[in-house]
C-alpha positions as a LaTeX table, in Angstrom:
\begin{tabular}{lrrr}
\hline
Residue & $x$ (\AA) & $y$ (\AA) & $z$ (\AA) \\
\hline
Unk1 & 0.00 & 0.00 & 0.00 \\
Unk2 & 2.99 & 2.29 & $-0.45$ \\
Unk3 & 1.35 & 3.93 & $-3.46$ \\
Unk4 & $-1.33$ & 5.49 & $-1.26$ \\
Unk5 & $-1.27$ & 8.24 & 1.37 \\
Unk6 & $-0.42$ & 7.65 & 5.01 \\
Unk7 & $-4.10$ & 7.59 & 5.97 \\
Unk8 & $-4.43$ & 4.30 & 4.02 \\
Unk9 & $-1.83$ & 2.71 & 6.28 \\
Unk10 & $-3.52$ & 4.21 & 9.33 \\
Unk11 & $-6.69$ & 2.26 & 8.56 \\
Unk12 & $-4.60$ & $-0.86$ & 8.03 \\
Unk13 & $-3.16$ & $-0.43$ & 11.55 \\
Unk14 & $-6.40$ & 0.83 & 13.16 \\
Unk15 & $-7.01$ & $-2.27$ & 15.30 \\
Unk16 & $-3.54$ & $-2.11$ & 16.83 \\
Unk17 & $-3.52$ & 1.68 & 17.22 \\
Unk18 & $-6.97$ & 1.64 & 18.80 \\
Unk19 & $-5.75$ & $-0.25$ & 21.88 \\
Unk20 & $-4.16$ & 2.81 & 23.45 \\
Unk21 & $-7.05$ & 5.07 & 22.44 \\
Unk22 & $-9.55$ & 2.75 & 24.12 \\
Unk23 & $-7.42$ & 2.57 & 27.26 \\
Unk24 & $-7.17$ & 6.36 & 27.44 \\
Unk25 & $-10.90$ & 6.82 & 26.84 \\
Unk26 & $-11.70$ & 4.20 & 29.45 \\
Unk27 & $-9.62$ & 6.13 & 31.99 \\
Unk28 & $-11.74$ & 9.23 & 31.32 \\
Unk29 & $-14.91$ & 7.28 & 32.13 \\
Unk30 & $-16.01$ & 6.43 & 28.58 \\
Unk31 & $-18.07$ & 3.24 & 28.30 \\
Unk32 & $-17.10$ & 0.44 & 25.89 \\
Unk33 & $-19.53$ & $-2.15$ & 24.47 \\
Unk34 & $-18.13$ & $-5.23$ & 22.74 \\
Unk35 & $-20.02$ & $-6.72$ & 19.79 \\
Unk36 & $-19.84$ & $-9.87$ & 17.66 \\
Unk37 & $-22.20$ & $-9.46$ & 14.75 \\
Unk38 & $-23.59$ & $-7.26$ & 11.98 \\
Unk39 & $-27.04$ & $-7.62$ & 13.60 \\
Unk40 & $-25.91$ & $-5.46$ & 16.54 \\
Unk41 & $-27.68$ & $-2.06$ & 16.29 \\
Unk42 & $-24.66$ & 0.18 & 16.79 \\
Unk43 & $-26.98$ & 3.19 & 16.83 \\
Unk44 & $-28.37$ & 2.22 & 20.24 \\
Unk45 & $-24.87$ & 1.82 & 21.68 \\
Unk46 & $-23.80$ & 5.18 & 20.22 \\
Unk47 & $-26.99$ & 6.78 & 21.58 \\
Unk48 & $-25.90$ & 5.57 & 25.03 \\
Unk49 & $-22.72$ & 7.65 & 24.57 \\
Unk50 & $-20.71$ & 4.41 & 24.47 \\
Unk51 & $-18.20$ & 3.10 & 21.95 \\
Unk52 & $-19.18$ & $-0.09$ & 20.06 \\
Unk53 & $-16.17$ & $-2.23$ & 19.18 \\
Unk54 & $-15.88$ & $-5.58$ & 17.38 \\
Unk55 & $-14.69$ & $-8.58$ & 19.39 \\
Unk56 & $-14.82$ & $-11.12$ & 16.56 \\
Unk57 & $-11.63$ & $-13.16$ & 16.64 \\
Unk58 & $-9.78$ & $-13.34$ & 13.35 \\
Unk59 & $-6.57$ & $-15.01$ & 14.47 \\
Unk60 & $-5.34$ & $-18.56$ & 15.01 \\
Unk61 & $-3.30$ & $-17.48$ & 18.04 \\
Unk62 & $-5.84$ & $-18.01$ & 20.91 \\
Unk63 & $-7.58$ & $-21.08$ & 19.46 \\
Unk64 & $-5.51$ & $-23.62$ & 21.40 \\
Unk65 & $-6.55$ & $-21.85$ & 24.63 \\
Unk66 & $-10.21$ & $-21.94$ & 23.56 \\
Unk67 & $-10.06$ & $-25.64$ & 22.78 \\
Unk68 & $-9.55$ & $-26.39$ & 26.48 \\
Unk69 & $-13.26$ & $-25.56$ & 26.85 \\
Unk70 & $-14.69$ & $-25.77$ & 23.33 \\
Unk71 & $-14.80$ & $-28.61$ & 20.74 \\
Unk72 & $-11.94$ & $-28.70$ & 18.25 \\
Unk73 & $-14.37$ & $-29.06$ & 15.34 \\
Unk74 & $-16.17$ & $-25.80$ & 16.18 \\
Unk75 & $-16.13$ & $-22.68$ & 13.98 \\
Unk76 & $-12.72$ & $-20.95$ & 14.23 \\
Unk77 & $-14.33$ & $-17.51$ & 14.58 \\
Unk78 & $-16.10$ & $-18.67$ & 17.75 \\
Unk79 & $-12.97$ & $-20.34$ & 19.15 \\
Unk80 & $-10.78$ & $-17.34$ & 18.35 \\
Unk81 & $-13.27$ & $-14.90$ & 19.90 \\
Unk82 & $-13.62$ & $-17.02$ & 23.03 \\
Unk83 & $-9.87$ & $-17.60$ & 23.28 \\
Unk84 & $-9.15$ & $-13.88$ & 23.19 \\
Unk85 & $-11.72$ & $-13.37$ & 25.94 \\
Unk86 & $-10.49$ & $-15.98$ & 28.41 \\
Unk87 & $-6.81$ & $-15.10$ & 27.95 \\
Unk88 & $-7.24$ & $-11.30$ & 28.11 \\
Unk89 & $-5.12$ & $-11.09$ & 24.95 \\
Unk90 & $-7.67$ & $-8.71$ & 23.40 \\
Unk91 & $-7.61$ & $-5.23$ & 24.98 \\
Unk92 & $-11.03$ & $-4.49$ & 23.51 \\
Unk93 & $-12.55$ & $-7.41$ & 25.42 \\
Unk94 & $-10.64$ & $-6.45$ & 28.56 \\
Unk95 & $-11.92$ & $-2.85$ & 28.52 \\
Unk96 & $-15.52$ & $-3.69$ & 27.56 \\
Unk97 & $-18.13$ & $-2.70$ & 30.17 \\
Unk98 & $-20.62$ & $-5.11$ & 28.61 \\
Unk99 & $-20.99$ & $-7.35$ & 25.57 \\
Unk100 & $-23.89$ & $-7.66$ & 23.12 \\
Unk101 & $-24.45$ & $-10.91$ & 21.25 \\
Unk102 & $-27.14$ & $-12.33$ & 18.98 \\
Unk103 & $-28.42$ & $-15.87$ & 18.54 \\
Unk104 & $-27.14$ & $-16.23$ & 15.00 \\
Unk105 & $-25.87$ & $-19.79$ & 15.57 \\
Unk106 & $-25.88$ & $-22.50$ & 18.23 \\
Unk107 & $-22.13$ & $-22.32$ & 18.73 \\
Unk108 & $-22.23$ & $-18.63$ & 19.57 \\
Unk109 & $-25.21$ & $-19.09$ & 21.88 \\
Unk110 & $-23.31$ & $-21.62$ & 23.98 \\
Unk111 & $-20.12$ & $-19.56$ & 23.90 \\
Unk112 & $-22.05$ & $-16.59$ & 25.29 \\
Unk113 & $-22.96$ & $-18.69$ & 28.34 \\
Unk114 & $-19.26$ & $-18.97$ & 29.18 \\
Unk115 & $-18.45$ & $-15.36$ & 28.34 \\
Unk116 & $-21.26$ & $-14.18$ & 30.61 \\
Unk117 & $-19.18$ & $-15.43$ & 33.53 \\
Unk118 & $-16.44$ & $-12.98$ & 32.53 \\
Unk119 & $-18.42$ & $-9.89$ & 31.46 \\
Unk120 & $-22.00$ & $-8.62$ & 31.67 \\
Unk121 & $-23.76$ & $-9.94$ & 28.55 \\
Unk122 & $-26.93$ & $-8.98$ & 26.76 \\
Unk123 & $-28.22$ & $-11.52$ & 24.23 \\
Unk124 & $-30.58$ & $-10.46$ & 21.47 \\
Unk125 & $-32.93$ & $-13.28$ & 20.41 \\
Unk126 & $-32.85$ & $-13.09$ & 16.64 \\
Unk127 & $-35.89$ & $-14.28$ & 14.64 \\
Unk128 & $-35.17$ & $-17.16$ & 12.28 \\
Unk129 & $-37.26$ & $-15.72$ & 9.44 \\
Unk130 & $-38.42$ & $-12.30$ & 8.23 \\
Unk131 & $-41.50$ & $-13.46$ & 6.34 \\
Unk132 & $-44.16$ & $-12.40$ & 8.82 \\
Unk133 & $-45.18$ & $-9.63$ & 11.19 \\
Unk134 & $-44.30$ & $-11.53$ & 14.34 \\
Unk135 & $-40.60$ & $-11.48$ & 13.35 \\
Unk136 & $-40.69$ & $-7.70$ & 13.15 \\
Unk137 & $-42.52$ & $-7.55$ & 16.48 \\
Unk138 & $-39.99$ & $-9.89$ & 18.12 \\
Unk139 & $-36.97$ & $-7.97$ & 16.80 \\
Unk140 & $-38.54$ & $-4.63$ & 17.73 \\
Unk141 & $-38.97$ & $-5.90$ & 21.30 \\
Unk142 & $-35.33$ & $-7.03$ & 21.26 \\
Unk143 & $-34.31$ & $-3.49$ & 20.27 \\
Unk144 & $-36.24$ & $-2.11$ & 23.22 \\
Unk145 & $-34.76$ & $-4.73$ & 25.54 \\
Unk146 & $-31.23$ & $-3.80$ & 24.43 \\
Unk147 & $-32.00$ & $-0.11$ & 24.97 \\
Unk148 & $-33.14$ & $-0.85$ & 28.52 \\
Unk149 & $-30.14$ & $-3.10$ & 29.18 \\
Unk150 & $-27.72$ & $-0.40$ & 27.99 \\
Unk151 & $-29.42$ & 2.17 & 30.19 \\
Unk152 & $-29.23$ & $-0.07$ & 33.25 \\
Unk153 & $-25.72$ & $-1.39$ & 32.72 \\
Unk154 & $-24.14$ & 1.92 & 31.69 \\
Unk155 & $-26.27$ & 4.11 & 33.98 \\
Unk156 & $-27.52$ & 6.37 & 31.16 \\
Unk157 & $-30.82$ & 7.56 & 29.73 \\
Unk158 & $-31.23$ & 7.06 & 25.97 \\
Unk159 & $-33.60$ & 9.56 & 24.36 \\
Unk160 & $-35.28$ & 9.38 & 20.96 \\
Unk161 & $-33.20$ & 12.37 & 19.89 \\
Unk162 & $-30.01$ & 10.52 & 20.89 \\
Unk163 & $-31.02$ & 7.62 & 18.65 \\
Unk164 & $-31.90$ & 9.94 & 15.75 \\
Unk165 & $-28.46$ & 11.56 & 15.91 \\
Unk166 & $-26.78$ & 8.15 & 16.03 \\
Unk167 & $-28.81$ & 6.97 & 13.01 \\
Unk168 & $-27.76$ & 10.04 & 11.03 \\
Unk169 & $-24.07$ & 9.55 & 11.87 \\
Unk170 & $-24.17$ & 5.83 & 11.13 \\
Unk171 & $-25.98$ & 6.44 & 7.83 \\
Unk172 & $-23.31$ & 8.93 & 6.82 \\
Unk173 & $-20.70$ & 6.27 & 7.56 \\
Unk174 & $-22.65$ & 3.79 & 5.40 \\
Unk175 & $-22.88$ & 6.28 & 2.50 \\
Unk176 & $-19.17$ & 7.06 & 2.53 \\
Unk177 & $-18.10$ & 3.42 & 2.90 \\
Unk178 & $-20.44$ & 2.47 & 0.05 \\
Unk179 & $-18.75$ & 5.15 & $-2.06$ \\
Unk180 & $-15.39$ & 3.63 & $-1.12$ \\
Unk181 & $-16.56$ & 0.11 & $-2.05$ \\
Unk182 & $-17.85$ & 1.39 & $-5.37$ \\
Unk183 & $-14.40$ & 2.54 & $-6.45$ \\
Unk184 & $-13.96$ & $-1.07$ & $-7.51$ \\
Unk185 & $-16.84$ & $-0.86$ & $-9.98$ \\
Unk186 & $-14.28$ & 0.93 & $-12.19$ \\
Unk187 & $-12.57$ & $-1.23$ & $-14.79$ \\
Unk188 & $-9.78$ & $-1.75$ & $-14.03$ \\
Unk189 & $-10.27$ & $-1.19$ & $-10.28$ \\
Unk190 & $-7.95$ & 1.40 & $-8.71$ \\
Unk191 & $-7.17$ & $-0.69$ & $-5.60$ \\
Unk192 & $-6.73$ & $-4.37$ & $-4.82$ \\
Unk193 & $-9.13$ & $-6.41$ & $-2.75$ \\
Unk194 & $-6.52$ & $-6.76$ & $-0.03$ \\
Unk195 & $-6.17$ & $-2.97$ & 0.18 \\
Unk196 & $-9.94$ & $-2.63$ & 0.32 \\
Unk197 & $-10.39$ & $-5.17$ & 3.12 \\
Unk198 & $-7.64$ & $-3.54$ & 5.20 \\
Unk199 & $-9.59$ & $-0.28$ & 5.17 \\
Unk200 & $-12.91$ & $-2.02$ & 5.86 \\
Unk201 & $-11.43$ & $-3.86$ & 8.85 \\
Unk202 & $-9.87$ & $-0.64$ & 10.05 \\
Unk203 & $-13.23$ & 1.11 & 10.27 \\
Unk204 & $-14.38$ & $-1.47$ & 12.83 \\
Unk205 & $-11.79$ & $-0.09$ & 15.25 \\
Unk206 & $-11.90$ & 3.66 & 14.66 \\
Unk207 & $-13.35$ & 5.56 & 17.60 \\
Unk208 & $-14.20$ & 8.97 & 16.15 \\
Unk209 & $-16.68$ & 8.22 & 13.35 \\
Unk210 & $-16.94$ & 11.85 & 12.23 \\
Unk211 & $-13.18$ & 11.93 & 11.68 \\
Unk212 & $-13.33$ & 8.51 & 10.04 \\
Unk213 & $-15.88$ & 9.80 & 7.54 \\
Unk214 & $-13.61$ & 12.74 & 6.68 \\
Unk215 & $-10.59$ & 10.45 & 6.32 \\
Unk216 & $-12.41$ & 7.97 & 4.06 \\
Unk217 & $-13.67$ & 10.83 & 1.88 \\
Unk218 & $-10.13$ & 12.17 & 1.62 \\
Unk219 & $-8.89$ & 8.70 & 0.71 \\
Unk220 & $-11.56$ & 8.31 & $-1.98$ \\
Unk221 & $-10.61$ & 11.64 & $-3.57$ \\
Unk222 & $-6.91$ & 10.77 & $-3.46$ \\
Unk223 & $-7.50$ & 7.38 & $-5.12$ \\
Unk224 & $-9.68$ & 8.95 & $-7.83$ \\
Unk225 & $-7.03$ & 11.57 & $-8.55$ \\
Unk226 & $-4.29$ & 8.96 & $-8.86$ \\
Unk227 & $-6.52$ & 6.79 & $-11.04$ \\
Unk228 & $-7.17$ & 9.68 & $-13.39$ \\
Unk229 & $-3.60$ & 10.89 & $-13.67$ \\
Unk230 & $-1.40$ & 7.81 & $-13.36$ \\
Unk231 & $-0.93$ & 4.50 & $-15.12$ \\
Unk232 & $-3.28$ & 1.82 & $-13.82$ \\
Unk233 & $-1.54$ & $-0.86$ & $-11.77$ \\
Unk234 & $-4.22$ & $-3.50$ & $-12.50$ \\
Unk235 & $-4.97$ & $-4.75$ & $-16.01$ \\
Unk236 & $-8.54$ & $-4.30$ & $-17.27$ \\
Unk237 & $-8.41$ & $-7.98$ & $-18.35$ \\
Unk238 & $-7.88$ & $-9.26$ & $-14.80$ \\
Unk239 & $-10.75$ & $-11.58$ & $-13.79$ \\
Unk240 & $-13.06$ & $-9.77$ & $-11.34$ \\
Unk241 & $-13.95$ & $-11.84$ & $-8.26$ \\
Unk242 & $-16.72$ & $-11.41$ & $-5.68$ \\
Unk243 & $-16.21$ & $-13.15$ & $-2.31$ \\
Unk244 & $-19.33$ & $-14.15$ & $-0.40$ \\
Unk245 & $-20.01$ & $-16.38$ & 2.61 \\
Unk246 & $-18.59$ & $-16.17$ & 6.13 \\
Unk247 & $-16.84$ & $-13.07$ & 7.51 \\
Unk248 & $-13.36$ & $-12.32$ & 6.19 \\
Unk249 & $-10.94$ & $-11.83$ & 9.08 \\
Unk250 & $-7.22$ & $-11.48$ & 9.54 \\
Unk251 & $-6.54$ & $-15.20$ & 9.13 \\
Unk252 & $-8.87$ & $-15.66$ & 6.15 \\
Unk253 & $-7.29$ & $-12.81$ & 4.23 \\
Unk254 & $-5.27$ & $-15.72$ & 2.83 \\
Unk255 & $-8.14$ & $-16.29$ & 0.38 \\
Unk256 & $-7.88$ & $-12.71$ & $-0.92$ \\
Unk257 & $-4.09$ & $-12.95$ & $-1.19$ \\
Unk258 & $-4.25$ & $-16.23$ & $-3.10$ \\
Unk259 & $-6.80$ & $-14.84$ & $-5.56$ \\
Unk260 & $-4.63$ & $-11.80$ & $-6.25$ \\
Unk261 & $-1.35$ & $-13.72$ & $-6.34$ \\
Unk262 & $-2.80$ & $-16.07$ & $-8.95$ \\
Unk263 & $-4.12$ & $-13.65$ & $-11.54$ \\
Unk264 & $-7.46$ & $-12.44$ & $-10.18$ \\
Unk265 & $-8.65$ & $-9.29$ & $-8.43$ \\
Unk266 & $-11.24$ & $-9.17$ & $-5.64$ \\
Unk267 & $-13.55$ & $-6.23$ & $-6.35$ \\
Unk268 & $-16.39$ & $-6.93$ & $-3.92$ \\
Unk269 & $-16.97$ & $-8.54$ & $-0.53$ \\
Unk270 & $-20.59$ & $-9.52$ & 0.03 \\
Unk271 & $-19.73$ & $-10.96$ & 3.47 \\
Unk272 & $-21.10$ & $-9.27$ & 6.62 \\
Unk273 & $-17.57$ & $-7.92$ & 7.14 \\
Unk274 & $-17.93$ & $-6.27$ & 3.73 \\
Unk275 & $-20.77$ & $-4.46$ & 2.01 \\
Unk276 & $-23.71$ & $-6.55$ & 3.28 \\
Unk277 & $-24.39$ & $-4.63$ & 6.48 \\
Unk278 & $-23.67$ & $-1.22$ & 4.91 \\
Unk279 & $-25.72$ & $-1.49$ & 1.71 \\
Unk280 & $-29.04$ & $-0.29$ & 3.18 \\
Unk281 & $-29.60$ & 2.95 & 5.08 \\
Unk282 & $-31.78$ & 3.22 & 8.17 \\
Unk283 & $-34.94$ & 5.18 & 7.30 \\
Unk284 & $-34.54$ & 8.55 & 9.04 \\
Unk285 & $-38.23$ & 9.43 & 8.63 \\
Unk286 & $-39.70$ & 6.52 & 10.59 \\
Unk287 & $-40.06$ & 5.84 & 14.29 \\
Unk288 & $-36.48$ & 5.15 & 15.38 \\
Unk289 & $-37.10$ & 1.66 & 16.79 \\
Unk290 & $-39.19$ & 0.63 & 13.76 \\
Unk291 & $-36.51$ & 1.93 & 11.41 \\
Unk292 & $-33.69$ & 0.09 & 13.20 \\
Unk293 & $-35.78$ & $-3.09$ & 13.38 \\
Unk294 & $-36.49$ & $-3.07$ & 9.66 \\
Unk295 & $-32.90$ & $-2.32$ & 8.65 \\
Unk296 & $-31.14$ & $-4.87$ & 10.80 \\
Unk297 & $-33.65$ & $-7.66$ & 10.28 \\
Unk298 & $-33.13$ & $-7.43$ & 6.52 \\
Unk299 & $-29.42$ & $-8.33$ & 6.63 \\
Unk300 & $-29.05$ & $-11.35$ & 4.35 \\
Unk301 & $-27.42$ & $-13.81$ & 6.74 \\
Unk302 & $-27.63$ & $-17.59$ & 6.36 \\
Unk303 & $-29.15$ & $-17.85$ & 9.85 \\
Unk304 & $-32.34$ & $-16.39$ & 8.32 \\
Unk305 & $-34.48$ & $-18.84$ & 6.37 \\
Unk306 & $-35.36$ & $-18.41$ & 3.60 \\
Unk307 & $-32.42$ & $-16.09$ & 2.95 \\
Unk308 & $-33.82$ & $-14.28$ & $-0.07$ \\
Unk309 & $-32.12$ & $-11.00$ & 0.81 \\
Unk310 & $-28.70$ & $-12.57$ & 0.21 \\
Unk311 & $-29.78$ & $-13.62$ & $-3.29$ \\
Unk312 & $-31.19$ & $-10.17$ & $-4.06$ \\
Unk313 & $-28.01$ & $-8.43$ & $-2.95$ \\
Unk314 & $-25.75$ & $-10.86$ & $-4.78$ \\
Unk315 & $-27.71$ & $-10.29$ & $-7.97$ \\
Unk316 & $-27.25$ & $-6.51$ & $-7.71$ \\
Unk317 & $-23.56$ & $-6.74$ & $-6.84$ \\
Unk318 & $-22.70$ & $-9.20$ & $-9.61$ \\
Unk319 & $-24.16$ & $-6.78$ & $-12.16$ \\
Unk320 & $-22.85$ & $-3.58$ & $-10.58$ \\
Unk321 & $-19.28$ & $-4.82$ & $-10.10$ \\
Unk322 & $-19.15$ & $-6.70$ & $-13.43$ \\
Unk323 & $-18.21$ & $-9.97$ & $-11.71$ \\
Unk324 & $-16.49$ & $-12.77$ & $-13.66$ \\
Unk325 & $-16.55$ & $-15.37$ & $-10.88$ \\
Unk326 & $-17.90$ & $-15.89$ & $-7.34$ \\
Unk327 & $-15.99$ & $-17.53$ & $-4.48$ \\
Unk328 & $-18.07$ & $-18.66$ & $-1.50$ \\
Unk329 & $-15.83$ & $-18.83$ & 1.58 \\
Unk330 & $-17.13$ & $-21.12$ & 4.34 \\
Unk331 & $-15.56$ & $-21.42$ & 7.77 \\
Unk332 & $-15.21$ & $-24.91$ & 9.21 \\
Unk333 & $-18.40$ & $-26.01$ & 11.01 \\
Unk334 & $-20.48$ & $-23.05$ & 9.80 \\
Unk335 & $-23.36$ & $-25.31$ & 8.86 \\
Unk336 & $-25.90$ & $-22.70$ & 7.71 \\
Unk337 & $-23.53$ & $-21.12$ & 5.19 \\
Unk338 & $-22.30$ & $-24.56$ & 4.12 \\
Unk339 & $-25.83$ & $-25.83$ & 3.48 \\
Unk340 & $-26.66$ & $-22.62$ & 1.64 \\
Unk341 & $-23.87$ & $-23.17$ & $-0.93$ \\
Unk342 & $-26.25$ & $-25.32$ & $-3.00$ \\
Unk343 & $-28.69$ & $-22.45$ & $-3.45$ \\
Unk344 & $-25.95$ & $-19.88$ & $-4.07$ \\
Unk345 & $-24.24$ & $-22.10$ & $-6.65$ \\
Unk346 & $-27.50$ & $-22.69$ & $-8.52$ \\
Unk347 & $-28.28$ & $-18.97$ & $-8.54$ \\
Unk348 & $-24.82$ & $-17.85$ & $-9.66$ \\
Unk349 & $-24.29$ & $-20.49$ & $-12.36$ \\
Unk350 & $-27.88$ & $-20.73$ & $-13.65$ \\
Unk351 & $-29.40$ & $-17.27$ & $-13.18$ \\
Unk352 & $-26.27$ & $-15.11$ & $-13.51$ \\
Unk353 & $-24.43$ & $-17.61$ & $-15.75$ \\
Unk354 & $-20.97$ & $-17.08$ & $-14.28$ \\
Unk355 & $-18.55$ & $-19.56$ & $-12.60$ \\
Unk356 & $-18.79$ & $-20.33$ & $-8.88$ \\
Unk357 & $-16.69$ & $-22.22$ & $-6.37$ \\
Unk358 & $-16.99$ & $-22.83$ & $-2.62$ \\
Unk359 & $-14.00$ & $-23.12$ & $-0.29$ \\
Unk360 & $-14.14$ & $-24.48$ & 3.26 \\
Unk361 & $-11.30$ & $-23.30$ & 5.48 \\
Unk362 & $-10.25$ & $-22.41$ & 9.02 \\
Unk363 & $-7.77$ & $-19.98$ & 10.59 \\
Unk364 & $-4.68$ & $-22.17$ & 10.19 \\
Unk365 & $-2.24$ & $-22.05$ & 7.27 \\
Unk366 & $-2.22$ & $-25.82$ & 6.80 \\
Unk367 & $-4.55$ & $-25.68$ & 3.78 \\
Unk368 & $-2.79$ & $-22.91$ & 1.85 \\
Unk369 & $-1.31$ & $-25.32$ & $-0.70$ \\
Unk370 & $-4.68$ & $-26.90$ & $-1.44$ \\
Unk371 & $-6.40$ & $-23.50$ & $-1.58$ \\
Unk372 & $-3.77$ & $-22.18$ & $-3.98$ \\
Unk373 & $-4.27$ & $-25.13$ & $-6.32$ \\
Unk374 & $-8.04$ & $-24.74$ & $-6.39$ \\
Unk375 & $-8.06$ & $-20.94$ & $-6.65$ \\
Unk376 & $-5.44$ & $-20.79$ & $-9.40$ \\
Unk377 & $-7.37$ & $-23.41$ & $-11.42$ \\
Unk378 & $-10.60$ & $-21.43$ & $-10.95$ \\
Unk379 & $-9.04$ & $-18.18$ & $-12.12$ \\
Unk380 & $-7.30$ & $-19.86$ & $-15.05$ \\
Unk381 & $-10.71$ & $-21.18$ & $-16.11$ \\
Unk382 & $-12.07$ & $-17.62$ & $-16.14$ \\
\hline
\end{tabular}
């Protein structure tokens, strides 16, 4: 990323640099709320004058510690998250005043039982479908329950005006990040997928969202200027790849690297760590709880059945980003995403008529050789 301004590298290092910032803010009395999922309504946490921060583990490092309590054949994201918590190797977990989780999978639900012995936990009971009114009613009640829990645990009063302001700030973040994602609709794209994901991950650990929005806007303008005035570093004939499936974390960046080391370019991440949770804005003209309920319930996650919203978004992204091939990345033991590969494959190959492949992996590097062979063959086919 040496071709880009220093701010690009700052986002790449945001998780590490944020440790000291969080410590300093904690010492001033600021409240920290740890989160695990895109279904977490950050607006309610922000309205409580607290800082939401991601606790999802993306590293192999603490997994051996987690496996003292958890099954070895469990999802690596769950094991990594739990391992960081029990070892205090994650400053964000250490400084969290409370943690918010959602019942997106059975593994997480059981992990939360153990984490609740270490930190105050609030669990949101996620509906399993969005096809009827009772799902909206259930999720709306969960929003209200979280609001009350935040007020009690953090000793604050959350007003409707607080929530409105948080919605506006969060929507502005969504708009600017969407503009950043859409740089890769250009052909050839001005940045690599690895550069894109570094910035996206960095935004999960920036504290001052108003400053973040300014910095991302500055980065967008800088990239556009370079793209207009300098020779493109990526060929317009490079196969354009969309990655879907489970969240991309530090350890699973290996998939992005292998794609781009073997002749492809990742131009879009449909994962919840990518564009999925940022694509829709919260309606600023509705009742705040109704608006948050509607927005967050419509995230196209495989824990929702039927998961039509994932298909709808994939269809739009494949067209918008001019995708040549789709890679579906599945984490070991993530059964809902693994089962859903059949539907995604049929949609991509039959309806969109482009190549598709699924890859199952974990956080170790033991499968890099196999992944390289499969990915290079896929890209050569394109």
